[in-house]
PDB file of C-alpha atoms in Angstrom:
ATOM      1  CA  MET A   1      13.954   7.136 -28.034  1.00 70.00           C
ATOM      2  CA  ALA A   2      11.014   8.774 -26.815  1.00 76.00           C
ATOM      3  CA  ASN A   3       7.606   9.420 -28.941  1.00 87.00           C
ATOM      4  CA  SER A   4       5.665  11.611 -26.421  1.00 93.00           C
ATOM      5  CA  LYS A   5       5.733  15.113 -25.862  1.00 93.00           C
ATOM      6  CA  SER A   6       5.346  13.358 -22.062  1.00 94.00           C
ATOM      7  CA  ALA A   7       7.908  10.452 -22.339  1.00 93.00           C
ATOM      8  CA  LEU A   8      10.571  13.796 -23.560  1.00 93.00           C
ATOM      9  CA  LYS A   9       9.536  15.736 -20.305  1.00 94.00           C
ATOM     10  CA  ARG A  10      10.041  12.651 -18.264  1.00 95.00           C
ATOM     11  CA  VAL A  11      13.280  11.971 -20.616  1.00 94.00           C
ATOM     12  CA  ARG A  12      14.827  14.926 -19.054  1.00 94.00           C
ATOM     13  CA  GLN A  13      13.262  15.133 -15.426  1.00 96.00           C
ATOM     14  CA  ILE A  14      15.031  11.755 -14.697  1.00 95.00           C
ATOM     15  CA  LYS A  15      18.482  12.989 -16.506  1.00 95.00           C
ATOM     16  CA  ARG A  16      18.525  15.892 -13.643  1.00 94.00           C
ATOM     17  CA  ARG A  17      16.646  13.906 -10.736  1.00 93.00           C
ATOM     18  CA  THR A  18      19.866  11.291 -11.739  1.00 94.00           C
ATOM     19  CA  ASP A  19      22.664  14.328 -11.305  1.00 93.00           C
ATOM     20  CA  ARG A  20      20.805  15.466  -8.503  1.00 91.00           C
ATOM     21  CA  ASN A  21      21.346  12.525  -6.466  1.00 94.00           C
ATOM     22  CA  LYS A  22      24.606  10.869  -7.785  1.00 96.00           C
ATOM     23  CA  ALA A  23      25.400  14.162  -5.654  1.00 94.00           C
ATOM     24  CA  LEU A  24      24.128  12.975  -2.728  1.00 95.00           C
ATOM     25  CA  ARG A  25      24.943   8.798  -3.581  1.00 96.00           C
ATOM     26  CA  THR A  26      28.470  10.203  -3.950  1.00 97.00           C
ATOM     27  CA  LYS A  27      28.949  11.438  -0.197  1.00 96.00           C
ATOM     28  CA  VAL A  28      27.606   9.038   1.851  1.00 97.00           C
ATOM     29  CA  LYS A  29      30.060   7.153  -0.554  1.00 97.00           C
ATOM     30  CA  SER A  30      33.050   8.910   1.027  1.00 97.00           C
ATOM     31  CA  LEU A  31      32.271   9.091   4.190  1.00 97.00           C
ATOM     32  CA  ARG A  32      31.632   5.787   4.661  1.00 97.00           C
ATOM     33  CA  LYS A  33      35.321   5.580   3.284  1.00 97.00           C
ATOM     34  CA  ARG A  34      36.125   8.629   5.443  1.00 96.00           C
ATOM     35  CA  THR A  35      34.923   6.360   8.227  1.00 96.00           C
ATOM     36  CA  LEU A  36      35.280   3.096   8.041  1.00 94.00           C
ATOM     37  CA  ASP A  37      39.215   3.907   7.707  1.00 95.00           C
ATOM     38  CA  ALA A  38      39.478   5.757  10.048  1.00 94.00           C
ATOM     39  CA  ALA A  39      38.155   3.462  12.592  1.00 93.00           C
ATOM     40  CA  GLN A  40      40.778   1.075  10.711  1.00 92.00           C
ATOM     41  CA  SER A  41      43.013   3.281  11.890  1.00 91.00           C
ATOM     42  CA  GLY A  42      42.976   3.680  15.041  1.00 87.00           C
ATOM     43  CA  ASN A  43      41.696   6.876  15.332  1.00 89.00           C
ATOM     44  CA  ASN A  44      39.000   6.857  16.783  1.00 90.00           C
ATOM     45  CA  GLU A  45      38.539  10.853  16.964  1.00 91.00           C
ATOM     46  CA  GLU A  46      38.428  11.325  13.577  1.00 93.00           C
ATOM     47  CA  ALA A  47      35.994   8.277  12.970  1.00 94.00           C
ATOM     48  CA  GLN A  48      33.305  10.020  15.388  1.00 94.00           C
ATOM     49  CA  ASN A  49      33.284  13.081  13.446  1.00 95.00           C
ATOM     50  CA  SER A  50      33.050  11.263  10.335  1.00 96.00           C
ATOM     51  CA  MET A  51      29.715   9.187  11.751  1.00 96.00           C
ATOM     52  CA  LYS A  52      28.408  12.421  12.305  1.00 97.00           C
ATOM     53  CA  LEU A  53      28.496  13.724   9.132  1.00 97.00           C
ATOM     54  CA  LEU A  54      28.194  10.269   7.067  1.00 97.00           C
ATOM     55  CA  ALA A  55      24.911   9.403   9.172  1.00 97.00           C
ATOM     56  CA  SER A  56      23.289  13.274   8.457  1.00 97.00           C
ATOM     57  CA  ALA A  57      24.194  12.872   4.272  1.00 97.00           C
ATOM     58  CA  VAL A  58      22.276   9.619   5.125  1.00 97.00           C
ATOM     59  CA  ASP A  59      19.445  10.593   6.992  1.00 97.00           C
ATOM     60  CA  LYS A  60      19.451  13.349   4.476  1.00 96.00           C
ATOM     61  CA  ALA A  61      19.263  10.512   1.356  1.00 96.00           C
ATOM     62  CA  TRP A  62      16.407   9.043   3.267  1.00 97.00           C
ATOM     63  CA  LEU A  63      14.334  11.445   3.483  1.00 96.00           C
ATOM     64  CA  LYS A  64      15.219  12.357  -0.942  1.00 93.00           C
ATOM     65  CA  GLY A  65      14.194   9.599  -1.426  1.00 93.00           C
ATOM     66  CA  ILE A  66      17.849   7.810  -2.817  1.00 94.00           C
ATOM     67  CA  TYR A  67      17.897   5.216  -0.002  1.00 95.00           C
ATOM     68  CA  HIS A  68      15.401   3.283   1.809  1.00 97.00           C
ATOM     69  CA  LYS A  69      14.537   3.696   5.846  1.00 97.00           C
ATOM     70  CA  ASN A  70      16.299   0.274   6.245  1.00 98.00           C
ATOM     71  CA  LYS A  71      19.124   0.488   3.803  1.00 97.00           C
ATOM     72  CA  ALA A  72      19.743   3.669   5.625  1.00 97.00           C
ATOM     73  CA  ALA A  73      19.289   2.165   9.386  1.00 97.00           C
ATOM     74  CA  ASN A  74      22.065  -0.327   7.164  1.00 97.00           C
ATOM     75  CA  ILE A  75      24.768   1.719   6.697  1.00 97.00           C
ATOM     76  CA  LYS A  76      24.808   3.680   9.880  1.00 97.00           C
ATOM     77  CA  SER A  77      24.447   0.621  11.641  1.00 97.00           C
ATOM     78  CA  LYS A  78      27.921  -1.271  10.101  1.00 96.00           C
ATOM     79  CA  ALA A  79      29.615   2.060  10.295  1.00 96.00           C
ATOM     80  CA  VAL A  80      28.859   1.726  13.984  1.00 96.00           C
ATOM     81  CA  LYS A  81      29.941  -1.497  14.316  1.00 95.00           C
ATOM     82  CA  ALA A  82      32.813  -0.873  12.542  1.00 93.00           C
ATOM     83  CA  ILE A  83      33.458   1.849  15.439  1.00 94.00           C
ATOM     84  CA  LYS A  84      33.093  -0.163  17.939  1.00 93.00           C
ATOM     85  CA  ALA A  85      35.388  -3.199  16.694  1.00 92.00           C
ATOM     86  CA  ALA A  86      38.465  -1.371  16.136  1.00 89.00           C
ATOM     87  CA  ALA A  87      37.689   0.759  19.248  1.00 85.00           C
ATOM     88  CA  SER A  88      37.854  -2.064  21.576  1.00 85.00           C
ATOM     89  CA  SER A  89      40.944  -4.087  19.144  1.00 74.00           C
TER      90      SER A  89
END
């Protein structure tokens, strides 16, 4: 447990930031799953729409420091690759 006033404040700040970041991280995970499921089921239009939402959410997460820029690029790249693979087959 924290012993100083500043350490107690840091604990409060970390809890607040963790809760805030968890919401956006969860949103990215659910959008990624929706995009990949739509691509696998062959619903190309829904996959494209959810890909736009996914890219936006990932970019927001990157700007807020939740994801590293390479991680954000990796998430978007894999989603696009899955959509293309599903469309070609």
